[in-house]
């Protein structure tokens, strides 16, 4: 049995790498399964088999095809169309390509009213070719925080980019996803430009009061999506705060200044 596969039914060139072939006996076992009789990771394998009926399954990435093949005393050649395409995702931060280890990419098959109805790939890697059955997909790319203060070195940030696209059979689709974020270093100081105070805990909130992250240290860093935030610092039982704005690709220090909570007394009239 000689086997080959193409991405689309009209393609002339076979897939040249990344294939996994499995051949099963057509006869059903007592437990309802089919006996695996051969397996190959060659792109175009030639497999010797006795006469009989078989089920051939071809897998390429997340795409696959199945065909019944009978051998009756002569060589058989089968070419299976996968009805699949390929996708390459390129994530950018400003003009720089984001390294794959700084990304968490998920691929979903959407349904009406639910863009994340079915997760098909949870750990897609940027800048790699991903084979997918033809169809519509919803992409969610999350920037990861790999700064020194990130727990486990792999925290998801609030910089999330989504895309909806179609993968046609036999074609490679390339999509560029642009993140807008920067690294912010927090400091509690007695005066602007002063030395950061140790034993300080920070909370980062949206203007609406939603907590983004909690951090502890003299000058912890985190990655934030472009936008406005409130930094709250707690030190020796007192609380201080400052509002700030994050501009994409512009890493910056954000200082929270110690201020006496007591209001100055009014001068007598």
Tab-separated table of C-alpha atoms in Angstrom:
chain	number	residue	atom	x	y	z
A	1	UNK	CA	0.000	0.000	0.000
A	2	UNK	CA	1.486	3.307	-1.134
A	3	UNK	CA	0.074	6.341	0.664
A	4	UNK	CA	0.229	10.100	0.178
A	5	UNK	CA	-1.855	13.111	1.210
A	6	UNK	CA	-2.602	16.568	-0.116
A	7	UNK	CA	-3.929	19.616	1.713
A	8	UNK	CA	-6.709	20.186	-0.808
A	9	UNK	CA	-8.472	17.951	-3.301
A	10	UNK	CA	-7.112	20.001	-6.214
A	11	UNK	CA	-3.503	20.009	-4.986
A	12	UNK	CA	-0.965	18.137	-7.096
A	13	UNK	CA	1.898	18.181	-4.591
A	14	UNK	CA	1.707	15.822	-1.614
A	15	UNK	CA	2.398	16.904	1.957
A	16	UNK	CA	6.125	16.354	2.498
A	17	UNK	CA	6.472	16.262	6.282
A	18	UNK	CA	4.525	16.102	9.539
A	19	UNK	CA	2.264	13.197	8.526
A	20	UNK	CA	1.169	10.385	10.816
A	21	UNK	CA	-0.388	7.339	9.153
A	22	UNK	CA	-2.310	4.615	10.998
A	23	UNK	CA	-3.767	1.519	9.336
A	24	UNK	CA	-6.434	-0.577	11.056
A	25	UNK	CA	-8.141	-3.803	10.167
A	26	UNK	CA	-11.671	-3.160	8.927
A	27	UNK	CA	-12.977	-6.093	10.984
A	28	UNK	CA	-14.313	-4.998	14.335
A	29	UNK	CA	-12.831	-6.534	17.496
A	30	UNK	CA	-15.137	-7.968	20.206
A	31	UNK	CA	-14.696	-4.763	22.217
A	32	UNK	CA	-15.824	-2.660	19.247
A	33	UNK	CA	-12.355	-1.386	18.316
A	34	UNK	CA	-10.289	-1.888	15.179
A	35	UNK	CA	-6.865	-3.555	15.420
A	36	UNK	CA	-3.930	-1.298	14.550
A	37	UNK	CA	-1.731	-3.187	12.062
A	38	UNK	CA	0.698	-0.516	10.847
A	39	UNK	CA	1.841	3.019	11.621
A	40	UNK	CA	4.241	5.385	9.859
A	41	UNK	CA	5.461	8.965	10.146
A	42	UNK	CA	6.877	9.025	6.631
A	43	UNK	CA	5.279	11.572	4.335
A	44	UNK	CA	4.623	8.992	1.581
A	45	UNK	CA	5.064	5.506	3.069
A	46	UNK	CA	4.943	2.159	1.336
A	47	UNK	CA	3.584	-0.539	3.658
A	48	UNK	CA	3.420	-4.275	2.960
A	49	UNK	CA	0.149	-5.858	4.084
A	50	UNK	CA	-1.667	-9.136	3.444
A	51	UNK	CA	-4.819	-9.154	1.343
A	52	UNK	CA	-7.786	-7.734	3.146
A	53	UNK	CA	-9.822	-4.619	3.905
A	54	UNK	CA	-8.323	-1.827	5.939
A	55	UNK	CA	-9.164	1.585	7.341
A	56	UNK	CA	-6.438	4.149	6.635
A	57	UNK	CA	-6.255	7.272	8.790
A	58	UNK	CA	-4.020	10.207	7.850
A	59	UNK	CA	-3.265	12.911	10.428
A	60	UNK	CA	-1.506	16.206	9.798
A	61	UNK	CA	-1.567	18.654	12.676
A	62	UNK	CA	-5.205	18.978	13.687
A	63	UNK	CA	-6.433	17.843	10.272
A	64	UNK	CA	-7.200	14.276	9.326
A	65	UNK	CA	-8.823	12.026	6.738
A	66	UNK	CA	-10.019	8.416	6.724
A	67	UNK	CA	-10.513	5.991	3.829
A	68	UNK	CA	-11.373	2.310	3.399
A	69	UNK	CA	-8.791	0.514	1.265
A	70	UNK	CA	-8.872	-3.092	0.035
A	71	UNK	CA	-5.794	-5.090	-1.018
A	72	UNK	CA	-6.502	-7.978	-3.392
A	73	UNK	CA	-3.214	-9.457	-4.625
A	74	UNK	CA	-1.808	-6.275	-6.152
A	75	UNK	CA	-0.223	-2.964	-5.162
A	76	UNK	CA	-2.582	-0.173	-4.181
A	77	UNK	CA	-1.843	3.572	-4.275
A	78	UNK	CA	-4.043	5.952	-2.339
A	79	UNK	CA	-3.898	9.743	-2.107
A	80	UNK	CA	-6.046	11.280	0.614
A	81	UNK	CA	-7.118	14.945	0.493
A	82	UNK	CA	-7.026	16.412	4.003
A	83	UNK	CA	-9.252	19.414	3.202
A	84	UNK	CA	-6.903	21.449	5.357
A	85	UNK	CA	-4.981	24.677	5.288
A	86	UNK	CA	-2.139	26.171	7.261
A	87	UNK	CA	-1.968	29.131	9.623
A	88	UNK	CA	1.012	31.148	10.826
A	89	UNK	CA	0.512	33.693	13.617
A	90	UNK	CA	2.973	36.551	14.063
A	91	UNK	CA	2.624	38.581	17.283
A	92	UNK	CA	4.177	42.035	17.437
A	93	UNK	CA	4.836	44.570	20.191
A	94	UNK	CA	5.580	47.813	18.422
A	95	UNK	CA	8.052	46.968	15.651
A	96	UNK	CA	9.461	43.907	17.464
A	97	UNK	CA	8.333	40.302	17.070
A	98	UNK	CA	7.295	38.803	20.418
A	99	UNK	CA	9.213	35.619	21.378
A	100	UNK	CA	6.963	32.515	21.547
A	101	UNK	CA	7.727	31.999	25.257
A	102	UNK	CA	6.091	35.355	26.020
A	103	UNK	CA	2.765	34.321	24.488
A	104	UNK	CA	-0.197	32.111	25.284
A	105	UNK	CA	-2.201	31.460	22.114
A	106	UNK	CA	-5.491	29.567	21.964
A	107	UNK	CA	-7.449	28.632	18.833
A	108	UNK	CA	-11.210	28.098	18.952
A	109	UNK	CA	-13.934	27.014	16.558
A	110	UNK	CA	-16.678	29.625	17.002
A	111	UNK	CA	-20.403	29.106	16.985
A	112	UNK	CA	-23.166	31.647	16.612
A	113	UNK	CA	-23.183	33.801	19.734
A	114	UNK	CA	-20.064	32.168	21.205
A	115	UNK	CA	-16.675	32.914	19.659
A	116	UNK	CA	-14.938	30.461	22.046
A	117	UNK	CA	-17.376	27.560	21.657
A	118	UNK	CA	-14.801	24.803	21.061
A	119	UNK	CA	-11.132	24.923	22.026
A	120	UNK	CA	-9.066	23.067	19.398
A	121	UNK	CA	-5.541	24.133	20.367
A	122	UNK	CA	-4.546	25.591	23.751
A	123	UNK	CA	-0.801	25.979	23.280
A	124	UNK	CA	-0.303	27.241	19.756
A	125	UNK	CA	3.146	28.737	19.167
A	126	UNK	CA	3.708	31.983	17.357
A	127	UNK	CA	5.592	32.024	14.052
A	128	UNK	CA	5.064	28.285	13.482
A	129	UNK	CA	2.941	26.744	10.727
A	130	UNK	CA	-0.199	25.161	12.212
A	131	UNK	CA	-2.212	22.768	10.078
A	132	UNK	CA	-5.982	23.093	10.555
A	133	UNK	CA	-9.078	21.696	8.863
A	134	UNK	CA	-10.568	24.293	6.559
A	135	UNK	CA	-13.037	26.533	8.328
A	136	UNK	CA	-13.511	29.578	10.550
A	137	UNK	CA	-11.433	30.117	13.688
A	138	UNK	CA	-11.229	32.532	16.619
A	139	UNK	CA	-7.704	33.325	17.856
A	140	UNK	CA	-6.918	34.583	21.383
A	141	UNK	CA	-3.345	35.780	21.988
A	142	UNK	CA	-2.348	36.713	25.555
A	143	UNK	CA	0.936	38.439	26.343
A	144	UNK	CA	2.777	36.831	29.258
A	145	UNK	CA	4.665	38.696	31.976
A	146	UNK	CA	8.193	37.313	32.259
A	147	UNK	CA	9.558	40.108	34.468
A	148	UNK	CA	11.467	39.091	37.594
A	149	UNK	CA	8.484	39.636	39.861
A	150	UNK	CA	6.083	37.516	37.826
A	151	UNK	CA	5.025	34.418	39.763
A	152	UNK	CA	6.507	31.370	38.083
A	153	UNK	CA	7.843	33.702	35.393
A	154	UNK	CA	4.762	33.069	33.309
A	155	UNK	CA	1.856	35.320	34.280
A	156	UNK	CA	-0.877	36.234	31.850
A	157	UNK	CA	-1.180	39.993	31.408
A	158	UNK	CA	-4.219	42.048	30.494
A	159	UNK	CA	-2.834	42.534	26.976
A	160	UNK	CA	-5.117	40.252	24.945
A	161	UNK	CA	-5.543	40.406	21.167
A	162	UNK	CA	-8.221	38.451	19.281
A	163	UNK	CA	-8.774	37.724	15.609
A	164	UNK	CA	-11.414	35.958	13.518
A	165	UNK	CA	-10.242	34.379	10.283
A	166	UNK	CA	-10.929	31.619	7.776
A	167	UNK	CA	-8.462	28.917	6.783
A	168	UNK	CA	-9.108	27.684	3.221
A	169	UNK	CA	-8.019	24.246	2.036
A	170	UNK	CA	-4.620	24.130	0.381
A	171	UNK	CA	-3.499	27.624	1.416
A	172	UNK	CA	-1.250	29.174	4.050
A	173	UNK	CA	-2.804	32.109	5.908
A	174	UNK	CA	-0.565	34.495	7.842
A	175	UNK	CA	-2.074	36.765	10.496
A	176	UNK	CA	-0.274	39.519	12.402
A	177	UNK	CA	-1.546	40.250	15.923
A	178	UNK	CA	-0.424	43.539	17.445
A	179	UNK	CA	-0.113	43.902	21.211
A	180	UNK	CA	-0.002	47.329	22.872
A	181	UNK	CA	1.749	47.108	26.239
A	182	UNK	CA	4.784	48.179	28.264
A	183	UNK	CA	6.718	47.226	31.402
A	184	UNK	CA	6.027	49.403	34.443
A	185	UNK	CA	8.204	49.561	37.577
A	186	UNK	CA	6.464	50.713	40.764
A	187	UNK	CA	8.105	52.727	43.537
A	188	UNK	CA	6.913	54.259	46.794
A	189	UNK	CA	9.099	57.299	47.498
A	190	UNK	CA	9.208	60.091	50.071
A	191	UNK	CA	9.756	62.673	47.337
A	192	UNK	CA	9.787	62.565	43.514
A	193	UNK	CA	12.972	60.898	42.334
A	194	UNK	CA	13.709	59.539	45.800
A	195	UNK	CA	14.796	56.084	46.879
A	196	UNK	CA	12.170	53.326	46.752
A	197	UNK	CA	10.898	52.170	50.149
A	198	UNK	CA	11.091	48.477	50.970
A	199	UNK	CA	8.304	46.413	52.553
A	200	UNK	CA	5.675	47.959	50.318
A	201	UNK	CA	2.685	46.177	48.800
A	202	UNK	CA	1.101	47.475	45.601
A	203	UNK	CA	-2.268	47.012	43.948
A	204	UNK	CA	-2.896	47.971	40.330
A	205	UNK	CA	-6.493	48.852	39.509
A	206	UNK	CA	-8.441	49.990	36.490
A	207	UNK	CA	-10.158	53.398	36.780
A	208	UNK	CA	-13.339	51.424	37.494
A	209	UNK	CA	-11.765	49.721	40.507
A	210	UNK	CA	-11.053	46.251	39.094
A	211	UNK	CA	-7.826	44.762	40.495
A	212	UNK	CA	-5.276	43.840	37.820
A	213	UNK	CA	-2.346	42.645	39.941
A	214	UNK	CA	-1.014	42.586	43.509
A	215	UNK	CA	2.752	42.963	44.043
A	216	UNK	CA	5.178	43.234	46.959
A	217	UNK	CA	8.643	44.789	47.029
A	218	UNK	CA	10.634	47.983	46.847
A	219	UNK	CA	10.329	48.319	43.063
A	220	UNK	CA	8.344	45.445	41.490
A	221	UNK	CA	7.738	45.379	37.739
A	222	UNK	CA	4.813	44.171	35.662
A	223	UNK	CA	3.581	44.265	32.089
A	224	UNK	CA	0.372	46.199	31.439
A	225	UNK	CA	-1.722	46.834	28.376
A	226	UNK	CA	-1.905	50.390	27.102
A	227	UNK	CA	-4.365	52.462	29.130
A	228	UNK	CA	-5.023	54.272	32.416
A	229	UNK	CA	-4.518	52.737	35.867
A	230	UNK	CA	-4.467	53.499	39.587
A	231	UNK	CA	-1.501	52.387	41.712
A	232	UNK	CA	-2.200	51.890	45.414
A	233	UNK	CA	0.777	51.472	47.770
A	234	UNK	CA	0.526	50.210	51.354
A	235	UNK	CA	3.402	50.867	53.759
A	236	UNK	CA	3.493	50.719	57.560
A	237	UNK	CA	-0.295	50.687	57.850
A	238	UNK	CA	-0.847	53.675	55.568
A	239	UNK	CA	-2.177	53.796	52.026
A	240	UNK	CA	-1.088	56.071	49.181
A	241	UNK	CA	-2.099	56.187	45.542
A	242	UNK	CA	-1.304	57.645	42.148
A	243	UNK	CA	-2.934	57.505	38.729
A	244	UNK	CA	-0.827	56.828	35.659
A	245	UNK	CA	-1.048	55.998	31.969
A	246	UNK	CA	0.718	53.218	30.067
A	247	UNK	CA	1.882	53.929	26.522
A	248	UNK	CA	2.713	50.986	24.295
A	249	UNK	CA	6.434	50.024	24.127
A	250	UNK	CA	7.353	52.874	26.493
A	251	UNK	CA	8.648	51.176	29.644
A	252	UNK	CA	8.498	53.552	32.596
A	253	UNK	CA	8.812	54.026	36.366
A	254	UNK	CA	5.669	54.968	38.253
A	255	UNK	CA	6.234	56.708	41.578
A	256	UNK	CA	3.732	56.865	44.414
A	257	UNK	CA	4.769	59.712	46.733
A	258	UNK	CA	4.336	59.572	50.492
A	259	UNK	CA	2.019	62.379	51.447
A	260	UNK	CA	0.824	63.379	54.889
A	261	UNK	CA	-2.845	62.538	55.130
A	262	UNK	CA	-3.476	65.512	57.415
A	263	UNK	CA	-4.893	68.528	55.643
A	264	UNK	CA	-3.172	71.865	56.433
A	265	UNK	CA	-4.980	74.025	58.946
A	266	UNK	CA	-6.743	77.063	57.559
A	267	UNK	CA	-5.296	80.424	58.497
A	268	UNK	CA	-7.505	82.406	60.890
A	269	UNK	CA	-9.694	85.063	59.296
